[in-house]
Amino acid sequence: MPSTAVVISSLLAALLLWQLLRLYRACRRANRVDWGRGWVNLLDGLNRLFCYRYHRLNRIGIRLPKSGPAIVVANHVSGLDPLLLVASARRPLRFIIAREEYQRFGLTWLFRAIGCIPVDREKRPEQALREALRCLRDGEVVALFPHGKIHLDSDPPRRIKAGAIRLSQITGAPIFPHRISGIRGEGGVIGGVLLRGRASIKAGSAIYPEEWGRDQLQTLVQGILEGDEDQESSVAI
């Protein structure tokens, strides 16, 4: 006759397997984007459950065309931001990220699987530009944080980098600006992910490069990312 310890261990193992099966099914139901790999699709579903249920992300979603090139930009307030954008999109996002982040121990395999584009800002940034241009010309969606790193509204002003503007003007791809708020752990990488807030993404109107000059685009995108309602109105008109 099995001992009490064996019975308890078997029950716990069965309970764990049952919970894992429930999670697997929930992830499959939550998945909204085909990343080309089944296990990545499961991670997509898991991320959506995490963002919508734990971080209570609003359900407005990222405004994107069903096909064709697009550039997604957003303000950057925490390490949670890319997870929120992915959870809000109905298309795969190809993030441009710093090479030191891309090569972070234990995460390179994931960044490679979801198609992130590493950029070496000091040595050969043009390589990332060429890859991003190729993606856009193939009709994909490229995403980036123009501030370059975490930047809060309370921080001193910082001019955004011109990468998104340049990509848009070269390819004609529209820019879709978004503003992230409601992050409890804003200002930190880990805190933003772990601390439960009430995350919100506000989607701005699409910006088409042929309607604006380079400096105007720069000012317009910067204003929207920093919550300037006048800039948002100028696009909507």
PDB file of C-alpha atoms in Angstrom, residues 25-143:
ATOM      1  CA  ARG A  25      -5.545  26.065 -23.230  1.00  0.00           C
ATOM      2  CA  ALA A  26      -5.981  29.631 -21.957  1.00  0.00           C
ATOM      3  CA  CYS A  27      -2.852  30.734 -23.830  1.00  0.00           C
ATOM      4  CA  ARG A  28      -4.103  29.164 -27.044  1.00  0.00           C
ATOM      5  CA  ARG A  29      -7.430  30.947 -26.707  1.00  0.00           C
ATOM      6  CA  ALA A  30      -5.765  34.287 -25.909  1.00  0.00           C
ATOM      7  CA  ASN A  31      -3.327  34.146 -28.824  1.00  0.00           C
ATOM      8  CA  ARG A  32      -4.206  36.676 -31.545  1.00  0.00           C
ATOM      9  CA  VAL A  33      -1.128  36.752 -33.781  1.00  0.00           C
ATOM     10  CA  ASP A  34       0.593  34.088 -35.837  1.00  0.00           C
ATOM     11  CA  TRP A  35       4.322  34.457 -35.213  1.00  0.00           C
ATOM     12  CA  GLY A  36       5.159  31.473 -37.422  1.00  0.00           C
ATOM     13  CA  ARG A  37       6.012  29.167 -34.501  1.00  0.00           C
ATOM     14  CA  GLY A  38       3.573  27.362 -32.257  1.00  0.00           C
ATOM     15  CA  TRP A  39       5.502  27.942 -29.036  1.00  0.00           C
ATOM     16  CA  VAL A  40       5.876  31.660 -29.800  1.00  0.00           C
ATOM     17  CA  ASN A  41       2.118  31.829 -30.374  1.00  0.00           C
ATOM     18  CA  LEU A  42       1.636  30.315 -26.912  1.00  0.00           C
ATOM     19  CA  LEU A  43       3.920  32.998 -25.461  1.00  0.00           C
ATOM     20  CA  ASP A  44       1.837  35.602 -27.282  1.00  0.00           C
ATOM     21  CA  GLY A  45      -1.264  34.270 -25.553  1.00  0.00           C
ATOM     22  CA  LEU A  46       0.495  34.156 -22.187  1.00  0.00           C
ATOM     23  CA  ASN A  47       1.654  37.751 -22.602  1.00  0.00           C
ATOM     24  CA  ARG A  48      -1.877  38.903 -23.427  1.00  0.00           C
ATOM     25  CA  LEU A  49      -3.237  37.165 -20.324  1.00  0.00           C
ATOM     26  CA  PHE A  50      -0.504  38.793 -18.249  1.00  0.00           C
ATOM     27  CA  CYS A  51      -1.085  42.291 -19.625  1.00  0.00           C
ATOM     28  CA  TYR A  52      -4.879  42.271 -19.685  1.00  0.00           C
ATOM     29  CA  ARG A  53      -5.585  40.349 -16.488  1.00  0.00           C
ATOM     30  CA  TYR A  54      -2.679  41.257 -14.231  1.00  0.00           C
ATOM     31  CA  HIS A  55      -1.837  44.756 -15.458  1.00  0.00           C
ATOM     32  CA  ARG A  56      -5.465  45.507 -16.434  1.00  0.00           C
ATOM     33  CA  LEU A  57      -4.469  46.923 -19.812  1.00  0.00           C
ATOM     34  CA  ASN A  58      -7.245  48.835 -21.548  1.00  0.00           C
ATOM     35  CA  ARG A  59      -8.659  47.110 -24.622  1.00  0.00           C
ATOM     36  CA  ILE A  60      -8.469  49.913 -27.177  1.00  0.00           C
ATOM     37  CA  GLY A  61      -5.586  48.220 -28.976  1.00  0.00           C
ATOM     38  CA  ILE A  62      -2.979  49.452 -31.414  1.00  0.00           C
ATOM     39  CA  ARG A  63      -4.419  50.897 -34.606  1.00  0.00           C
ATOM     40  CA  LEU A  64      -2.744  49.191 -37.529  1.00  0.00           C
ATOM     41  CA  PRO A  65      -3.753  48.391 -41.098  1.00  0.00           C
ATOM     42  CA  LYS A  66      -4.410  44.694 -41.722  1.00  0.00           C
ATOM     43  CA  SER A  67      -1.488  44.582 -44.132  1.00  0.00           C
ATOM     44  CA  GLY A  68       1.324  46.737 -45.437  1.00  0.00           C
ATOM     45  CA  PRO A  69       4.241  48.516 -43.775  1.00  0.00           C
ATOM     46  CA  ALA A  70       3.776  50.487 -40.583  1.00  0.00           C
ATOM     47  CA  ILE A  71       5.951  52.060 -37.895  1.00  0.00           C
ATOM     48  CA  VAL A  72       4.790  51.904 -34.281  1.00  0.00           C
ATOM     49  CA  VAL A  73       6.290  54.403 -31.824  1.00  0.00           C
ATOM     50  CA  ALA A  74       5.547  55.031 -28.153  1.00  0.00           C
ATOM     51  CA  ASN A  75       6.863  56.766 -25.099  1.00  0.00           C
ATOM     52  CA  HIS A  76       9.029  54.537 -22.897  1.00  0.00           C
ATOM     53  CA  VAL A  77       8.291  54.519 -19.161  1.00  0.00           C
ATOM     54  CA  SER A  78       9.189  50.984 -17.991  1.00  0.00           C
ATOM     55  CA  GLY A  79      10.305  47.488 -18.916  1.00  0.00           C
ATOM     56  CA  LEU A  80       6.652  46.540 -19.367  1.00  0.00           C
ATOM     57  CA  ASP A  81       6.150  48.770 -22.407  1.00  0.00           C
ATOM     58  CA  PRO A  82       7.094  46.317 -25.207  1.00  0.00           C
ATOM     59  CA  LEU A  83       4.909  43.622 -23.630  1.00  0.00           C
ATOM     60  CA  LEU A  84       1.953  46.021 -23.630  1.00  0.00           C
ATOM     61  CA  LEU A  85       2.461  46.957 -27.268  1.00  0.00           C
ATOM     62  CA  VAL A  86       2.704  43.304 -28.329  1.00  0.00           C
ATOM     63  CA  ALA A  87      -0.424  42.469 -26.338  1.00  0.00           C
ATOM     64  CA  SER A  88      -2.328  45.327 -28.013  1.00  0.00           C
ATOM     65  CA  ALA A  89      -1.356  44.477 -31.590  1.00  0.00           C
ATOM     66  CA  ARG A  90      -2.997  42.108 -34.059  1.00  0.00           C
ATOM     67  CA  ARG A  91       0.184  41.848 -36.125  1.00  0.00           C
ATOM     68  CA  PRO A  92       3.746  40.826 -35.197  1.00  0.00           C
ATOM     69  CA  LEU A  93       5.938  43.757 -34.149  1.00  0.00           C
ATOM     70  CA  ARG A  94       9.624  43.856 -35.130  1.00  0.00           C
ATOM     71  CA  PHE A  95      11.223  45.843 -32.297  1.00  0.00           C
ATOM     72  CA  ILE A  96      14.441  47.764 -32.808  1.00  0.00           C
ATOM     73  CA  ILE A  97      16.393  47.325 -29.566  1.00  0.00           C
ATOM     74  CA  ALA A  98      19.886  48.149 -28.339  1.00  0.00           C
ATOM     75  CA  ARG A  99      22.381  45.353 -28.965  1.00  0.00           C
ATOM     76  CA  GLU A 100      23.292  45.196 -25.285  1.00  0.00           C
ATOM     77  CA  GLU A 101      19.642  44.433 -24.531  1.00  0.00           C
ATOM     78  CA  TYR A 102      19.428  41.933 -27.394  1.00  0.00           C
ATOM     79  CA  GLN A 103      22.428  40.082 -25.975  1.00  0.00           C
ATOM     80  CA  ARG A 104      21.141  40.070 -22.397  1.00  0.00           C
ATOM     81  CA  PHE A 105      21.856  36.692 -20.801  1.00  0.00           C
ATOM     82  CA  GLY A 106      19.028  34.215 -21.235  1.00  0.00           C
ATOM     83  CA  LEU A 107      16.885  36.388 -23.518  1.00  0.00           C
ATOM     84  CA  THR A 108      18.658  36.398 -26.894  1.00  0.00           C
ATOM     85  CA  TRP A 109      16.795  33.282 -28.027  1.00  0.00           C
ATOM     86  CA  LEU A 110      13.456  35.017 -27.396  1.00  0.00           C
ATOM     87  CA  PHE A 111      14.438  38.284 -29.069  1.00  0.00           C
ATOM     88  CA  ARG A 112      15.642  36.337 -32.098  1.00  0.00           C
ATOM     89  CA  ALA A 113      12.443  34.244 -32.229  1.00  0.00           C
ATOM     90  CA  ILE A 114      10.165  37.295 -32.341  1.00  0.00           C
ATOM     91  CA  GLY A 115      12.332  39.057 -34.912  1.00  0.00           C
ATOM     92  CA  CYS A 116      13.840  41.886 -32.883  1.00  0.00           C
ATOM     93  CA  ILE A 117      16.372  44.029 -34.737  1.00  0.00           C
ATOM     94  CA  PRO A 118      19.520  44.745 -32.670  1.00  0.00           C
ATOM     95  CA  VAL A 119      21.181  48.096 -33.187  1.00  0.00           C
ATOM     96  CA  ASP A 120      24.783  48.895 -32.286  1.00  0.00           C
ATOM     97  CA  ARG A 121      24.534  52.632 -31.722  1.00  0.00           C
ATOM     98  CA  GLU A 122      28.287  53.228 -31.517  1.00  0.00           C
ATOM     99  CA  LYS A 123      29.769  51.019 -34.235  1.00  0.00           C
ATOM    100  CA  ARG A 124      27.427  50.098 -37.089  1.00  0.00           C
ATOM    101  CA  PRO A 125      23.914  51.502 -36.578  1.00  0.00           C
ATOM    102  CA  GLU A 126      23.360  51.433 -40.348  1.00  0.00           C
ATOM    103  CA  GLN A 127      23.007  47.629 -40.220  1.00  0.00           C
ATOM    104  CA  ALA A 128      19.864  47.928 -38.127  1.00  0.00           C
ATOM    105  CA  LEU A 129      18.569  50.645 -40.447  1.00  0.00           C
ATOM    106  CA  ARG A 130      19.006  48.394 -43.482  1.00  0.00           C
ATOM    107  CA  GLU A 131      17.230  45.508 -41.745  1.00  0.00           C
ATOM    108  CA  ALA A 132      14.356  47.753 -40.666  1.00  0.00           C
ATOM    109  CA  LEU A 133      14.036  49.098 -44.222  1.00  0.00           C
ATOM    110  CA  ARG A 134      13.920  45.544 -45.565  1.00  0.00           C
ATOM    111  CA  CYS A 135      11.172  44.633 -43.094  1.00  0.00           C
ATOM    112  CA  LEU A 136       9.081  47.648 -44.055  1.00  0.00           C
ATOM    113  CA  ARG A 137       9.516  46.994 -47.760  1.00  0.00           C
ATOM    114  CA  ASP A 138       8.327  43.438 -47.098  1.00  0.00           C
ATOM    115  CA  GLY A 139       5.165  44.864 -45.534  1.00  0.00           C
ATOM    116  CA  GLU A 140       6.028  44.238 -41.891  1.00  0.00           C
ATOM    117  CA  VAL A 141       5.512  46.386 -38.788  1.00  0.00           C
ATOM    118  CA  VAL A 142       8.577  47.914 -37.119  1.00  0.00           C
ATOM    119  CA  ALA A 143       8.291  49.200 -33.542  1.00  0.00           C
TER     120      ALA A 143
END
